[in-house]
């Protein structure tokens, strides 16, 4: 009886989602408003998910002797507070998020932060380049196709050696206007000339919105800092990923000594 009293009336949830969609004005503005109003980077940057991401990336940085990391979508820095990186550059579309990070890490000279606008980001000189580029819980929030395309080009162009993506990898309707799940590996398979999928490791959660860790390594002689513009494909030997349960990653390739 009590459950019946507190259960939303039919159509109420649909109406709420409709109101959210009507108020939605794009992913960048959504996140700026979120942080400006005192919001956070959401559950993925807290507790078990945050610790799992920190352990995975920190282990990779240590095992592969990574000297620098660049992150596209640093948020408010909560996730970063668990990181152990020698040098770090954080980019985000939200000015408020960048200001939060600047204050949070004001005493840390190894960390730098910059406002990111994919439509105005043209790093032809490769100034924003690090050994490892990371994207943690960001891709599902890139609702616009043009924004997604630019983000992926910039993410891979900024990596001298490796890319780690923590994301869902299946086409699925979003649960809110600012959420859009994509099979992003298709983009890399089509446009990722010079990149190979090295490893897929299961994320900490379960269910249809589960995100996993995808690790890519640069192969061949692709120029660092050069944006991926299409036409290239991954080598035939690279593993493929269909969005189902991740393969066994107990013997992760980067667990051995890594040579650039």
Coordinates of C-alpha atoms in Angstrom, one line a residue:
X1 CA 0.0 0.0 0.0
X2 CA 2.8 2.4 0.9
X3 CA 4.6 1.6 -2.3
X4 CA 1.5 2.4 -4.3
X5 CA 1.3 5.8 -2.6
X6 CA 4.8 6.8 -3.3
X7 CA 5.0 5.2 -6.8
X8 CA 5.0 7.9 -9.6
X9 CA 1.7 8.3 -11.4
X10 CA 1.6 7.0 -15.0
X11 CA 3.1 9.5 -17.3
X12 CA 4.8 11.6 -14.6
X13 CA 8.3 10.3 -15.5
X14 CA 7.7 10.7 -19.2
X15 CA 6.6 14.3 -18.5
X16 CA 9.7 15.0 -16.5
X17 CA 12.0 13.7 -19.3
X18 CA 10.1 15.8 -21.8
X19 CA 10.6 18.9 -19.7
X20 CA 14.3 18.1 -19.4
X21 CA 14.6 17.7 -23.1
X22 CA 12.8 21.0 -23.8
X23 CA 15.3 22.7 -21.4
X24 CA 18.3 21.0 -22.8
X25 CA 20.5 23.4 -24.9
X26 CA 23.5 21.2 -25.6
X27 CA 26.1 19.2 -23.7
X28 CA 28.6 22.0 -23.0
X29 CA 25.9 24.3 -21.6
X30 CA 24.4 21.5 -19.5
X31 CA 27.7 20.8 -17.7
X32 CA 28.5 24.5 -17.2
X33 CA 25.2 25.0 -15.6
X34 CA 25.6 21.8 -13.5
X35 CA 29.0 23.0 -12.0
X36 CA 28.0 26.6 -11.8
X37 CA 25.0 25.7 -9.6
X38 CA 27.2 23.6 -7.2
X39 CA 26.7 20.3 -8.9
X40 CA 29.3 17.6 -9.1
X41 CA 30.8 15.2 -11.6
X42 CA 28.0 12.7 -10.7
X43 CA 28.3 9.2 -9.1
X44 CA 31.0 8.0 -11.4
X45 CA 33.5 10.1 -9.6
X46 CA 32.7 8.8 -6.1
X47 CA 33.1 5.6 -4.1
X48 CA 33.6 2.3 -5.9
X49 CA 33.5 3.5 -9.5
X50 CA 36.0 6.3 -8.8
X51 CA 38.3 3.9 -6.9
X52 CA 38.1 1.4 -9.8
X53 CA 39.0 4.0 -12.4
X54 CA 41.9 5.3 -10.2
X55 CA 43.3 1.8 -9.7
X56 CA 43.2 0.9 -13.4
X57 CA 44.8 4.1 -14.7
X58 CA 47.3 4.4 -11.9
X59 CA 48.4 0.8 -12.5
X60 CA 48.8 1.5 -16.2
X61 CA 50.8 4.7 -15.6
X62 CA 53.1 2.8 -13.2
X63 CA 53.5 -0.4 -15.4
X64 CA 54.1 1.5 -18.6
X65 CA 56.3 4.2 -17.1
X66 CA 54.0 7.0 -18.3
X67 CA 55.5 10.4 -17.7
X68 CA 52.5 12.6 -18.7
X69 CA 48.7 12.3 -18.9
X70 CA 46.1 14.5 -20.6
X71 CA 42.5 14.1 -19.8
X72 CA 39.6 15.3 -22.0
X73 CA 36.8 15.9 -19.5
X74 CA 38.4 16.4 -16.1
X75 CA 35.2 17.6 -14.4
X76 CA 35.6 19.1 -11.0
X77 CA 38.7 17.1 -10.1
X78 CA 37.2 14.6 -7.7
X79 CA 38.3 11.7 -9.8
X80 CA 41.7 13.3 -10.3
X81 CA 42.2 13.6 -6.5
X82 CA 42.7 9.8 -6.5
X83 CA 45.2 9.8 -9.4
X84 CA 49.0 9.4 -9.3
X85 CA 50.4 11.0 -12.4
X86 CA 53.8 12.5 -12.8
X87 CA 52.5 15.4 -15.0
X88 CA 48.9 16.1 -15.9
X89 CA 46.8 18.4 -18.2
X90 CA 43.1 18.6 -17.6
X91 CA 40.6 19.9 -20.2
X92 CA 36.9 20.5 -19.8
X93 CA 34.1 22.3 -21.5
X94 CA 32.9 23.9 -18.3
X95 CA 34.6 27.1 -17.1
X96 CA 33.2 26.5 -13.6
X97 CA 34.7 23.0 -13.5
X98 CA 38.1 24.4 -14.6
X99 CA 37.9 27.0 -11.8
X100 CA 37.1 24.2 -9.3
X101 CA 40.1 22.2 -10.4
X102 CA 42.4 25.3 -10.2
X103 CA 41.4 25.9 -6.6
X104 CA 41.5 22.2 -5.6
X105 CA 45.0 21.7 -7.0
X106 CA 46.4 25.2 -6.5
X107 CA 49.4 23.9 -4.6
X108 CA 50.2 21.2 -7.1
X109 CA 52.7 22.4 -9.8
X110 CA 52.4 19.1 -11.8
X111 CA 48.8 19.8 -12.8
X112 CA 47.5 22.3 -15.4
X113 CA 44.0 23.0 -16.5
X114 CA 42.5 24.6 -19.7
X115 CA 39.0 25.3 -21.0
X116 CA 38.2 23.1 -24.0
X117 CA 36.0 24.0 -26.9
X118 CA 36.1 21.3 -29.6
X119 CA 34.9 23.7 -32.3
X120 CA 37.8 26.1 -31.6
X121 CA 40.5 23.5 -30.7
X122 CA 43.2 23.3 -33.4
X123 CA 46.4 22.0 -31.9
X124 CA 48.4 21.7 -35.1
X125 CA 51.7 22.1 -33.3
X126 CA 51.0 19.3 -30.9
X127 CA 51.2 21.5 -27.8
X128 CA 48.6 19.4 -26.0
X129 CA 50.2 16.0 -26.2
X130 CA 51.1 13.5 -23.4
X131 CA 52.2 9.9 -23.2
X132 CA 48.7 8.9 -22.3
X133 CA 45.3 10.4 -23.2
X134 CA 42.3 9.4 -21.0
X135 CA 38.6 9.7 -21.3
X136 CA 36.7 8.6 -18.2
X137 CA 32.9 8.6 -18.3
X138 CA 32.7 11.3 -20.9
X139 CA 31.7 9.8 -24.3
X140 CA 28.1 9.0 -23.2
X141 CA 27.6 12.7 -22.5
X142 CA 28.6 13.8 -26.0
X143 CA 25.0 14.0 -27.3
X144 CA 25.8 15.9 -30.5
X145 CA 27.4 14.1 -33.4
X146 CA 29.7 17.0 -34.3
X147 CA 30.9 17.3 -30.7
X148 CA 31.5 13.6 -30.5
X149 CA 33.5 13.6 -33.7
X150 CA 35.7 16.5 -32.7
X151 CA 36.3 15.0 -29.2
X152 CA 37.4 11.7 -30.6
X153 CA 39.8 13.3 -33.0
X154 CA 41.4 15.5 -30.4
X155 CA 41.6 12.7 -27.8
X156 CA 43.6 10.4 -30.1
X157 CA 45.7 13.2 -31.5
X158 CA 46.8 14.2 -28.0
X159 CA 48.2 10.7 -27.2
X160 CA 51.9 10.0 -28.0
X161 CA 51.7 6.4 -26.9
X162 CA 48.3 5.2 -25.4
X163 CA 44.7 6.1 -25.0
X164 CA 42.4 4.8 -22.2
X165 CA 38.7 5.1 -22.6
X166 CA 36.3 4.2 -19.8
X167 CA 32.8 4.2 -21.4
X168 CA 29.8 2.2 -22.4
X169 CA 30.1 0.7 -25.9
X170 CA 26.6 0.0 -27.1
X171 CA 23.9 1.9 -28.9
X172 CA 21.1 2.5 -26.3
X173 CA 18.6 5.3 -25.6
X174 CA 19.8 7.7 -23.0
X175 CA 18.0 8.0 -19.6
X176 CA 18.2 11.7 -19.7
X177 CA 18.8 14.4 -22.4
X178 CA 22.5 14.7 -21.5
X179 CA 23.1 11.0 -22.0
X180 CA 23.6 9.2 -25.3
X181 CA 25.3 5.8 -25.4
X182 CA 27.4 5.1 -28.4
X183 CA 29.3 2.1 -29.8
X184 CA 32.4 4.3 -29.9
X185 CA 34.7 1.5 -31.0
X186 CA 33.2 1.7 -34.5
X187 CA 34.5 5.2 -34.8
X188 CA 38.0 4.1 -33.9
X189 CA 37.9 1.1 -36.2
X190 CA 36.9 3.4 -39.1
X191 CA 39.0 6.5 -38.4
X192 CA 41.8 5.2 -36.1
X193 CA 44.6 4.7 -38.5
X194 CA 47.7 4.0 -36.5
X195 CA 45.9 2.8 -33.4
X196 CA 45.3 -0.7 -32.1
X197 CA 42.9 -2.0 -29.4
X198 CA 45.3 -3.5 -26.9
X199 CA 43.0 -4.6 -24.1
X200 CA 39.4 -4.5 -22.8
X201 CA 38.9 -4.9 -19.1
X202 CA 35.6 -5.0 -17.3
X203 CA 34.4 -2.0 -15.3
X204 CA 33.2 -2.1 -11.7
X205 CA 29.5 -2.1 -12.4
X206 CA 26.9 -4.4 -14.1
X207 CA 23.8 -3.9 -16.2
X208 CA 22.9 -2.3 -19.5
X209 CA 24.8 0.9 -18.6
X210 CA 28.0 -0.8 -17.6
X211 CA 31.2 0.9 -18.7
X212 CA 34.5 -0.9 -19.4
X213 CA 38.1 0.0 -19.9
X214 CA 39.4 0.2 -23.5
X215 CA 43.1 0.6 -23.9
X216 CA 44.6 1.6 -27.3
X217 CA 48.2 1.8 -28.3
X218 CA 49.8 3.8 -31.2
X219 CA 51.3 1.6 -33.9
X220 CA 53.2 2.4 -37.1
X221 CA 54.5 5.8 -37.8
X222 CA 51.5 8.0 -37.4
X223 CA 52.4 11.6 -36.5
X224 CA 51.7 12.6 -32.9
X225 CA 49.4 15.6 -32.7
X226 CA 47.8 14.9 -36.1
X227 CA 44.1 14.7 -36.0
X228 CA 42.3 11.6 -37.3
X229 CA 40.3 12.6 -40.3
X230 CA 39.0 9.3 -41.7
X231 CA 39.8 6.6 -44.1
X232 CA 42.1 4.6 -41.9
X233 CA 41.3 1.3 -40.3
X234 CA 42.9 -0.7 -37.5
X235 CA 45.3 -3.5 -38.4
X236 CA 43.5 -6.8 -39.0
X237 CA 45.3 -8.3 -36.0
X238 CA 43.6 -5.8 -33.6
X239 CA 40.9 -7.3 -31.4
X240 CA 37.4 -6.2 -32.1
X241 CA 34.7 -5.4 -29.5
X242 CA 31.0 -5.9 -30.0
X243 CA 29.7 -4.4 -26.7
X244 CA 29.0 -7.8 -25.0
X245 CA 30.7 -9.1 -21.9
X246 CA 34.4 -8.1 -22.0
X247 CA 37.0 -10.8 -22.8
X248 CA 39.2 -12.2 -20.1
X249 CA 41.8 -9.6 -19.2
X250 CA 43.6 -11.5 -16.5
X251 CA 46.7 -11.4 -18.8
X252 CA 46.5 -7.8 -19.8
X253 CA 49.1 -7.0 -22.5
X254 CA 50.3 -4.0 -20.6
X255 CA 51.1 -6.0 -17.5
X256 CA 54.5 -6.9 -19.0
X257 CA 57.3 -4.4 -19.6
X258 CA 56.2 -1.8 -22.1
X259 CA 58.6 -0.3 -24.6
X260 CA 57.7 2.7 -26.7

